[in-house]
Amino acid sequence: VYSEGAGIARAVPAAVAVPKDAEDVRTLVKWAASRKQALVPRGSGSGMAGGAVGDGVLVDLSRLTGSGKLDARAQRVRCPAGATRDAVDALAATQGLWLPVDPSSGKFCTVGGMVATNAAGAHSLRYGAMRSWVNALDCVFDDGSRAEVRRGSPPPAGVPALERFARDAERAVQDAARGPAAVHGGVRKESSGYAMADYARTGSLVDLLVGSEGTLAIVVGVELSLMPRPGATASLLAAFRSLDVAVEAAGVARDAGASACELLDRTFVEFVRDAGGQSVAGIPRESEAVLLVEAEGATVEEAKAAARELRDRLTEVAKRGRDAALIQLAPSPQAEKALWDLRHAASPILGRLDPHLKSMQFIEDAAVPPDKLAEYVRGVREALSTRGIRGVIFGHAGDAHVHVNPLIDVRRAEWRQLVDGLLKEVTALVVQLGGTLAGEHGDGRLRTPLLAQAWPGGATRGAFERIKKSFDPAGIFNPGVKVPLPGQRALGGVKYDPTLPALPAPARRALDRVEADRVYDSFRLELLSLS
Ligand SMILES: Cc1cc2nc3c(=O)[nH]c(=O)nc-3n(C[C@H](O)[C@H](O)[C@H](O)COP(=O)(O)OP(=O)(O)OC[C@H]3O[C@@H](n4cnc5c(N)ncnc54)[C@H](O)[C@@H]3O)c2cc1C
C-alpha cells in the first residue's frame, strides 16, 4: 500500500515505519544513521513527482497529528507535520484567520508535505507559495538531533548538520546564489532545486529547508503565519479565441490585483465537451483558452466592483487584440461556485476513461516566464499531437504555470518510447523558454535526473550537492531526490506499466480506493486491513 502515490511512480519500499510522535522519528533516524539506511519521508502520498515513493524505509508521517495551537493575536498557528492543510485552515477559521496557500489537494495533503514541496494554490498568485508563510520548522536532522529553525533567529546550536552546513557549504551557496544560473529569471513559481537565492536573500535556513523534499531533514512540526480571511470574492469567466490574447489578459488581471487567475486550455474544454460534460456548454466552441478570474473585497459590494473593473480591463485587452471574447461575471455566489467547479470538471471524466488509457502526470508542473506562456502551451499541444496523444492542459494562468495530463494508451507497444520522447521534448522546450520544470510539485525522483538540463550551471548543481552532503553526508534522507544517483532514470517504475508484477490484491484494492475517492489522507495500513 505504500508502493504508489498520486503520481506515476511505483517502488516497493524495503519496510514501512509509522512514527507516532517526534521521539519515534528521532529513534528511527538514529537507527537509520547507524546502518546507513535510506529513509523516504511521506505525508499523504499525494505528491506528483515521486518523492514519497522509493525503495528505502518509507516513513509515514501522517500519524503526527493532534491539535494545532492557534495564536490569534500573532496570526500564527503551530501544528504537527501530519496535519492536513484543511484541518489547519479550519482551526484558523475559528478566529477569522486564513492560510492562503490553498492547493486543490488541501483536503488531504499534509502541511509537512506542503513545506517539503513549497506547495502553492490558486491564491498563490496574490499571496505567494508556502515558503512565505512558514515561520519556523521543528526538524529531526541526520544524527537524530531535534531542533527548531526559526525565521529571524540564529540557527540552533549543537546540531552537527547545521554546523557542517555553515562550515562546508554556506560560502559556496552564497557564491552560487549570486550567479545568473541560480534562478530561472522571470519565473513566478519555483519548487525545483534547493532555494539558494531565497536563502542568500534572507539568510534564514527556513528558506532552504522549505522545498527540500525530505532530503535535508524530517519536519515534525510547523509554525505558519496566517492572515485575516477575505471578506468576499466575486469572479468572472473569460473565453478567448486567441491564446496570445488570453495570456495578455492573464497578465493584466494579475497586475490589476486579481486574487486568482486560472487557465483552462482548449484541450481541457474539448475533452470535457466530448465526454458530454454540460458544465462547458456555454463556452464558445472556437475558444482557444478560458480564464477564471477572482477578485477579493472587504464586502460583497467591494468584491463585485473589483470584478467589474477586471471585466472592463479584460474587455479592453480583447478589443485591442480583435478577439471576440466572451467575458461574464458570475451573478450569484452559486454561479461563482459553479464557475470554479469548472476547474475540476475534467477529473471525474479522467477517472472514467477506458482502463487502458492512463492519465500520466510526468510533464505536469512547468512554469515559464509569463511572456512565454502562449509559446509553451502551443509547444506542448504540438508535442502531444505529433505523437497522436490526447492531453488535457490547464493551470495557473496568472503565474504562467501549467499542468498537463497526457492520456497514454498502455496497450500501444511503444508507449514507453512515446512517454520518454514527450518528456524529452517538453523538457527541452521548458529549458529553451527559460522556465522551471517544477513550479509547485517539486523534483521528486521523476525530475531529479533532469536537473542537469533544468539547472545547467555547474556551480549551481555543485552547490546543491554541497548542501546535501553537509546536511546528510551518509545520504539517508530521500536519496535520488534533488541530487541524482548514478544511473538514475526519470521514468523508472511507472505504476501503469502492464508488464510490472501485480501488487497483492488487498493492496491493489486499497490503492485503487485511495485514487478513486481521493482519500490520500487515509491511513494505508487501516485501509489494507479493511480491504
Ligand atoms: C488531486 C491533486 C491536486 C493537487 N493540487 C495541488 C495544488 O494545487 N498545488 C500543489 O502545490 N500541489 C498539488 N498537488 C500535489 C500534492 O498534494 C502536494 O505536493 C502536497 O504538498 C504533498 O503533500 P503530501 O502530504 O501528500 O506529501 P507527500 O506526497 O507524502 O510527499 C511529498 C514530498 O514531501 C516529502 N515530505 C512529506 N512530508 C515530509 C515531512 N514531514 N518532512 C520532510 N519531508 C516530507 C516527501 O519525501 C516527498 O518528497 C495535488 C495533488 C493531487 C493528487
XYZ file of C-alpha atoms and ligand atoms in Angstrom:
584
model
C 0.000 0.000 0.000
C 2.971 2.319 0.206
C 4.410 1.427 -3.195
C 2.395 4.057 -5.065
C 1.307 7.626 -4.503
C -0.607 10.145 -6.579
C 1.960 10.464 -9.376
C 3.099 7.811 -11.829
C 5.810 6.171 -9.696
C 5.887 2.628 -8.368
C 8.579 1.327 -5.998
C 8.103 -1.227 -3.262
C 9.687 0.045 -0.038
C 12.099 -2.094 1.973
C 9.921 -1.585 5.033
C 7.477 0.917 6.471
C 7.786 2.867 9.693
C 4.855 4.702 11.211
C 6.185 7.007 13.924
C 3.504 8.242 16.262
C 5.450 11.193 17.647
C 8.659 13.190 17.171
C 10.533 10.938 19.615
C 9.744 7.948 17.396
C 11.161 9.881 14.436
C 14.375 10.550 16.359
C 14.734 6.881 17.285
C 14.148 5.857 13.692
C 16.668 8.360 12.286
C 19.343 7.312 14.810
C 18.783 3.694 13.781
C 18.950 4.620 10.071
C 22.131 6.659 10.647
C 23.822 3.707 12.368
C 23.023 1.421 9.400
C 23.221 3.968 6.583
C 19.645 3.021 5.787
C 17.738 5.212 3.324
C 14.532 6.784 4.655
C 11.738 8.034 2.394
C 9.608 10.577 4.266
C 5.949 10.680 3.323
C 2.942 12.766 4.316
C -0.240 11.732 2.493
C 1.493 10.483 -0.654
C -0.395 12.998 -2.806
C 2.808 14.393 -4.311
C 3.074 14.113 -8.096
C 6.835 13.822 -8.554
C 7.505 10.523 -6.808
C 9.391 11.994 -3.859
C 7.361 9.905 -1.414
C 7.697 6.629 -3.319
C 11.015 4.831 -3.066
C 12.752 1.619 -2.157
C 14.177 2.693 1.221
C 12.295 2.532 4.506
C 9.162 4.521 3.966
C 8.380 6.861 6.877
C 4.657 7.546 7.104
C 4.462 10.883 8.954
C 0.711 11.225 8.525
C 0.069 9.978 12.063
C 1.897 13.013 13.518
C -1.353 14.808 14.034
C -3.016 16.160 17.153
C -4.410 19.556 17.791
C -2.584 22.560 16.460
C -2.061 25.657 18.586
C -3.506 28.891 17.324
C -2.217 32.284 18.434
C -4.905 34.544 17.017
C -3.245 37.745 18.163
C 0.041 36.949 16.461
C -1.847 35.406 13.492
C 0.162 32.221 13.794
C -0.528 28.531 14.099
C 1.723 25.674 15.227
C 0.860 22.220 14.053
C 2.328 18.751 13.737
C 3.673 17.929 10.268
C 0.991 15.297 9.640
C -1.942 17.729 9.963
C -3.790 18.265 6.695
C -3.876 21.727 5.171
C -7.657 21.966 5.523
C -7.555 20.906 9.195
C -5.083 23.718 9.877
C -7.189 26.175 7.912
C -10.338 25.080 9.760
C -8.577 25.870 13.056
C -7.501 29.256 11.674
C -11.075 29.943 10.562
C -12.351 29.689 14.145
C -10.700 33.099 14.681
C -11.444 34.565 11.253
C -7.947 33.701 10.011
C -6.817 32.038 6.793
C -3.916 30.038 5.400
C -3.918 31.472 1.878
C -1.837 28.632 0.419
C -4.713 26.508 -0.869
C -3.667 23.636 -3.135
C -6.522 21.705 -4.762
C -5.298 18.829 -2.598
C -5.820 20.811 0.631
C -8.368 18.350 1.954
C -5.846 15.533 2.079
C -2.245 16.802 1.809
C -0.188 17.371 4.961
C 1.474 20.616 5.937
C 4.760 18.678 6.166
C 4.376 17.685 2.511
C 3.464 21.260 1.592
C 6.582 22.572 3.310
C 8.713 19.905 1.631
C 7.459 20.760 -1.881
C 6.883 24.505 -1.411
C 3.281 23.827 -2.401
C 1.049 26.501 -3.857
C -2.544 27.031 -4.933
C -4.798 29.295 -6.941
C -4.316 32.146 -4.441
C -0.529 31.968 -4.662
C -0.955 34.456 -7.488
C -1.529 37.116 -4.863
C -0.200 35.592 -1.658
C 2.780 33.504 -2.734
C 3.601 29.851 -2.149
C 4.233 28.009 1.102
C 7.715 29.424 1.722
C 6.498 32.908 2.562
C 4.075 31.551 5.207
C 6.500 29.328 7.095
C 7.823 30.887 10.257
C 9.555 28.006 11.989
C 10.267 24.317 11.427
C 10.727 21.654 14.075
C 13.182 19.252 12.447
C 14.930 15.962 13.066
C 18.402 16.046 11.494
C 20.566 13.215 10.204
C 22.026 12.143 13.594
C 18.619 12.149 15.237
C 19.055 15.539 16.890
C 15.882 17.602 17.014
C 15.884 21.399 16.810
C 13.730 24.293 15.774
C 14.841 26.507 12.892
C 13.156 29.869 13.207
C 12.998 32.804 10.837
C 14.845 35.810 12.252
C 16.741 33.744 14.868
C 20.263 32.352 14.618
C 20.462 28.650 13.699
C 20.057 26.402 16.756
C 23.383 25.450 18.350
C 24.733 21.941 18.764
C 23.254 20.433 15.595
C 26.065 18.736 13.642
C 24.207 19.042 10.306
C 23.891 22.812 10.701
C 27.493 23.159 11.832
C 28.655 21.247 8.749
C 26.455 23.412 6.526
C 27.983 26.599 7.984
C 31.500 25.225 7.649
C 31.388 23.370 4.322
C 28.575 24.752 2.206
C 27.459 28.221 3.282
C 30.108 30.114 1.320
C 29.611 28.048 -1.859
C 25.865 28.589 -1.625
C 26.266 32.353 -1.213
C 28.653 32.453 -4.193
C 26.482 30.258 -6.417
C 23.368 32.224 -5.453
C 24.946 35.372 -6.914
C 25.377 33.743 -10.331
C 22.723 34.154 -13.030
C 22.206 30.372 -13.183
C 20.931 30.241 -9.590
C 17.399 31.249 -10.564
C 15.096 30.812 -13.528
C 14.708 34.551 -14.061
C 11.164 35.779 -14.539
C 9.518 32.567 -13.356
C 6.863 33.279 -10.732
C 6.806 29.893 -9.002
C 9.665 27.562 -8.178
C 9.841 24.160 -6.487
C 12.905 22.788 -8.227
C 16.398 22.542 -6.763
C 17.320 23.997 -3.387
C 16.175 27.584 -2.851
C 19.657 29.063 -2.656
C 18.654 32.510 -3.886
C 15.924 32.812 -1.238
C 18.365 31.633 1.406
C 21.028 34.112 0.256
C 18.465 36.928 0.344
C 17.149 36.266 3.862
C 19.953 34.279 5.487
C 17.258 32.056 7.003
C 17.637 28.283 6.927
C 13.835 28.115 6.877
C 14.037 29.231 3.261
C 16.476 26.468 2.379
C 14.537 23.756 4.197
C 11.230 24.700 2.573
C 11.145 22.900 -0.768
C 13.915 20.448 0.186
C 11.607 17.431 -0.280
C 12.727 15.431 2.721
C 16.373 15.370 1.614
C 17.897 17.515 4.394
C 15.791 16.754 7.484
C 12.453 15.320 8.537
C 9.996 18.016 9.531
C 7.929 17.061 12.571
C 6.251 20.398 13.328
C 5.485 23.621 11.506
C 4.678 27.171 12.569
C 2.793 29.116 9.930
C 1.762 32.735 9.572
C -1.903 33.415 8.814
C -3.894 36.386 7.574
C -7.493 37.562 8.005
C -9.942 35.696 5.772
C -11.077 37.807 2.810
C -14.490 39.354 3.348
C -15.931 38.434 -0.031
C -14.998 37.355 -3.540
C -16.524 37.800 -6.984
C -15.468 36.007 -10.138
C -15.687 36.046 -13.897
C -15.146 33.733 -16.817
C -13.377 34.959 -19.936
C -13.140 32.804 -23.074
C -10.745 33.939 -25.829
C -10.341 32.933 -29.466
C -6.658 33.699 -29.332
C -4.234 32.088 -26.889
C -1.950 35.132 -27.093
C -4.770 37.492 -26.157
C -5.764 35.193 -23.282
C -2.193 35.227 -21.996
C -2.030 39.014 -22.236
C -5.341 39.200 -20.373
C -3.971 36.947 -17.619
C -1.067 39.361 -17.132
C -3.433 42.328 -16.998
C -5.646 40.545 -14.440
C -2.604 39.739 -12.304
C -1.247 43.288 -12.413
C -4.704 44.651 -11.590
C -4.727 42.633 -8.349
C -6.811 39.549 -9.222
C -6.588 37.074 -6.339
C -6.705 34.065 -8.686
C -6.460 33.631 -12.459
C -6.692 30.087 -13.742
C -6.367 28.669 -17.241
C -8.481 26.053 -18.993
C -6.861 25.366 -22.326
C -8.850 24.414 -25.446
C -7.727 20.803 -24.854
C -9.416 20.844 -21.443
C -12.707 22.316 -22.663
C -12.871 19.979 -25.673
C -12.139 16.959 -23.500
C -14.994 17.810 -21.129
C -17.324 18.678 -24.040
C -16.589 15.441 -25.911
C -17.380 13.463 -22.779
C -20.808 15.150 -22.619
C -19.907 17.485 -19.759
C -22.629 20.118 -19.516
C -20.539 22.496 -17.444
C -18.715 23.790 -20.540
C -21.860 24.100 -22.684
C -21.852 27.904 -22.544
C -18.237 28.258 -23.712
C -17.993 29.129 -27.431
C -16.571 26.258 -29.496
C -13.909 28.419 -31.103
C -12.354 29.336 -27.737
C -8.630 28.695 -27.542
C -8.374 29.418 -23.827
C -10.634 30.198 -20.881
C -9.616 32.223 -17.852
C -11.336 32.012 -14.469
C -10.590 35.184 -12.564
C -11.359 36.070 -8.946
C -11.359 39.428 -7.171
C -11.494 39.983 -3.420
C -13.011 42.747 -1.359
C -13.782 43.541 2.259
C -17.501 43.451 1.398
C -19.612 41.819 -1.321
C -20.046 45.203 -2.985
C -16.298 45.863 -2.968
C -15.549 42.430 -4.438
C -18.180 42.924 -7.149
C -16.778 46.349 -8.008
C -13.278 44.867 -8.255
C -14.571 42.082 -10.533
C -16.345 44.626 -12.753
C -13.113 46.581 -13.012
C -11.291 43.389 -14.047
C -14.016 42.634 -16.589
C -13.585 46.079 -18.148
C -9.819 45.691 -18.355
C -10.076 42.247 -19.920
C -12.634 43.582 -22.401
C -10.146 46.284 -23.438
C -7.438 43.660 -23.975
C -9.831 41.601 -26.096
C -10.805 44.645 -28.162
C -7.180 45.583 -28.754
C -6.457 42.012 -29.842
C -9.597 41.898 -32.056
C -10.750 38.927 -30.040
C -14.489 38.356 -29.811
C -14.100 37.159 -26.261
C -16.947 36.069 -24.014
C -16.482 37.784 -20.651
C -19.087 37.040 -17.999
C -19.374 37.941 -14.335
C -20.806 35.248 -12.081
C -24.076 36.876 -10.959
C -24.535 34.998 -7.666
C -22.492 33.031 -5.122
C -23.969 29.804 -6.597
C -22.899 30.839 -10.099
C -19.471 31.717 -8.743
C -19.146 28.270 -7.179
C -20.266 26.612 -10.431
C -17.680 28.641 -12.309
C -14.849 27.440 -10.055
C -16.165 23.861 -10.138
C -15.416 24.003 -13.876
C -11.723 23.842 -12.967
C -12.318 20.302 -11.696
C -14.689 19.204 -14.464
C -12.079 17.010 -16.155
C -11.183 14.957 -13.053
C -14.267 12.682 -12.876
C -14.039 12.114 -16.636
C -10.382 11.191 -16.379
C -11.417 8.692 -13.724
C -13.966 7.060 -16.076
C -11.656 6.609 -19.057
C -11.116 3.310 -20.837
C -8.962 1.444 -18.288
C -6.106 1.194 -20.803
C -5.943 4.956 -21.222
C -3.899 6.367 -18.371
C -3.682 9.999 -17.371
C 0.040 10.136 -16.653
C 1.433 13.117 -14.864
C 5.043 13.479 -15.931
C 5.138 16.910 -17.647
C 2.682 18.319 -15.146
C 4.417 21.176 -13.433
C 6.396 23.557 -15.652
C 6.303 27.293 -15.040
C 7.708 29.706 -17.624
C 8.268 33.472 -17.715
C 4.752 34.911 -18.247
C 5.524 36.335 -21.700
C 6.398 32.795 -22.837
C 3.178 31.131 -21.711
C 1.436 31.040 -25.115
C 4.573 29.650 -26.751
C 4.793 26.972 -24.092
C 1.157 25.882 -24.390
C 1.445 25.784 -28.191
C 4.646 23.738 -27.924
C 3.029 21.207 -25.574
C -0.037 20.876 -27.827
C 2.280 20.259 -30.771
C 4.431 17.721 -28.899
C 1.277 15.808 -27.956
C -0.399 15.926 -31.348
C 2.667 14.829 -33.354
C 2.634 11.669 -31.223
C -1.102 11.132 -31.579
C -1.570 11.628 -27.833
C -4.544 13.441 -26.404
C -3.744 15.687 -23.461
C -5.584 17.954 -21.055
C -3.847 21.268 -20.336
C -4.847 23.619 -17.507
C -3.167 25.569 -14.785
C -2.400 28.836 -13.131
C -2.504 31.367 -15.975
C -1.545 34.363 -13.847
C 1.631 32.599 -12.741
C 2.314 31.068 -16.193
C 2.354 27.645 -14.586
C 0.807 24.774 -16.497
C -0.369 21.249 -15.640
C -0.616 18.676 -18.421
C -2.346 15.301 -18.273
C -1.334 13.287 -21.353
C -3.622 10.293 -21.868
C -1.423 7.324 -22.686
C -2.746 4.081 -24.094
C -0.586 1.450 -22.410
C -1.727 -1.152 -24.993
C 0.445 0.613 -27.575
C 3.654 -1.402 -27.709
C 5.683 1.781 -27.956
C 4.004 3.650 -25.071
C 7.221 3.975 -23.116
C 9.122 5.440 -26.077
C 6.259 7.888 -26.579
C 6.391 8.941 -22.946
C 10.190 9.204 -22.994
C 10.108 11.263 -26.194
C 7.405 13.566 -24.889
C 9.254 14.153 -21.631
C 12.457 14.887 -23.534
C 10.829 17.317 -25.950
C 8.873 19.206 -23.300
C 11.908 19.385 -21.011
C 13.937 20.922 -23.850
C 11.111 23.387 -24.544
C 10.929 24.491 -20.905
C 14.699 24.974 -20.788
C 14.691 26.913 -24.060
C 11.962 29.230 -22.741
C 13.889 29.845 -19.507
C 11.324 28.049 -17.364
C 11.451 25.609 -14.479
C 10.289 22.000 -14.633
C 8.652 22.260 -11.213
C 6.505 25.221 -10.215
C 4.910 23.654 -7.143
C 5.213 19.842 -7.093
C 8.974 19.537 -6.579
C 11.568 17.452 -8.425
C 10.975 14.096 -6.786
C 12.514 11.013 -8.361
C 10.738 11.939 -11.579
C 12.608 15.176 -12.294
C 15.833 14.826 -10.306
C 17.558 13.019 -13.217
C 16.620 16.024 -15.397
C 18.268 18.607 -13.141
C 21.391 18.830 -15.307
C 19.137 20.242 -18.040
C 16.866 22.237 -15.759
C 19.798 23.831 -13.877
C 22.559 23.901 -16.499
C 25.023 25.916 -14.394
C 27.684 23.588 -12.976
C 28.220 25.896 -9.995
C 24.524 25.736 -9.149
C 24.390 21.946 -9.165
C 27.722 21.799 -7.368
C 26.214 23.923 -4.614
C 23.122 21.657 -4.486
C 25.479 18.713 -3.911
C 27.344 20.548 -1.158
C 24.111 21.403 0.617
C 23.001 17.785 0.520
C 26.384 16.490 1.600
C 26.646 18.888 4.529
C 23.190 18.105 5.909
C 23.210 14.399 5.149
C 26.696 13.022 4.379
C 25.577 9.388 4.620
C 22.688 10.002 2.222
C 19.949 8.582 4.426
C 17.281 11.211 3.654
C 15.395 10.524 0.428
C 18.345 9.566 -1.808
C 17.692 10.184 -5.502
C 15.720 13.352 -4.847
C 17.340 16.765 -5.548
C 20.731 15.170 -6.236
C 20.661 12.308 -8.768
C 22.102 8.881 -8.029
C 24.439 7.329 -10.606
C 22.399 5.914 -13.498
C 19.075 7.182 -12.158
C 16.322 7.422 -14.808
C 13.489 9.934 -14.900
C 10.886 7.315 -15.717
C 11.766 4.321 -13.591
C 8.957 2.135 -12.313
C 5.711 3.518 -13.778
C 2.678 2.226 -11.903
C 0.633 1.918 -15.109
C 3.187 -0.334 -16.788
C 1.205 -3.505 -17.633
C 4.399 -5.596 -17.504
C 5.028 -4.838 -13.811
C 4.190 -7.644 -11.400
C 0.720 -7.149 -9.919
C 0.547 -5.954 -6.321
C -1.165 -8.279 -3.852
C -4.939 -7.962 -4.328
C -5.744 -6.296 -0.947
C -3.043 -3.670 -1.562
C -4.319 -3.070 -5.102
C -7.878 -2.614 -3.814
C -6.733 -0.197 -1.129
C -4.660 1.881 -3.574
C -7.444 1.988 -6.169
C -9.771 3.260 -3.486
C -7.287 5.978 -2.448
C -7.091 7.175 -6.051
C -10.790 6.906 -6.938
C -12.109 8.506 -3.737
C -9.148 10.831 -3.292
C -8.617 9.691 0.260
C -4.869 10.193 0.232
C -5.027 11.181 3.891
C -6.393 7.787 4.948
C -4.083 5.548 6.951
C -2.851 2.965 4.454
C -2.430 0.144 6.977
C -6.006 0.620 8.133
C -7.238 0.594 4.515
C -5.283 -2.590 3.960
C -6.902 -4.270 6.918
C -10.343 -3.215 5.621
C -9.824 -4.357 2.050
C -5.789 15.967 -6.996
C -4.494 16.634 -6.589
C -4.412 18.022 -6.641
C -3.225 18.671 -6.298
N -3.191 20.023 -6.326
C -2.065 20.672 -5.940
C -2.015 22.101 -5.932
O -2.994 22.792 -6.253
N -0.861 22.688 -5.549
C 0.235 21.960 -5.154
O 1.251 22.555 -4.799
N 0.210 20.621 -5.167
C -0.896 19.955 -5.523
N -0.912 18.581 -5.522
C 0.292 17.824 -5.139
C 0.416 17.491 -3.620
O -0.844 17.466 -2.997
C 1.355 18.461 -2.931
O 2.659 18.322 -3.451
C 1.418 18.286 -1.407
O 2.175 19.328 -0.864
C 2.006 16.945 -0.988
O 1.661 16.708 0.356
P 1.692 15.222 0.936
O 1.425 15.304 2.394
O 0.791 14.340 0.168
O 3.208 14.844 0.682
P 3.827 13.527 0.047
O 3.319 13.317 -1.325
O 3.674 12.420 1.004
O 5.355 13.953 -0.013
C 5.792 14.935 -0.921
C 7.287 15.213 -0.689
O 7.470 15.778 0.589
C 8.326 14.971 1.408
N 7.768 15.028 2.760
C 6.480 14.811 3.114
N 6.315 15.041 4.423
C 7.528 15.412 4.904
C 7.997 15.790 6.194
N 7.189 15.854 7.247
N 9.305 16.087 6.331
C 10.144 16.047 5.277
N 9.751 15.712 4.033
C 8.458 15.398 3.854
C 8.310 13.606 0.763
O 9.510 12.898 0.999
C 8.145 13.962 -0.707
O 9.393 14.275 -1.255
C -2.087 17.900 -5.889
C -2.190 16.511 -5.824
C -3.369 15.878 -6.166
C -3.436 14.386 -6.076
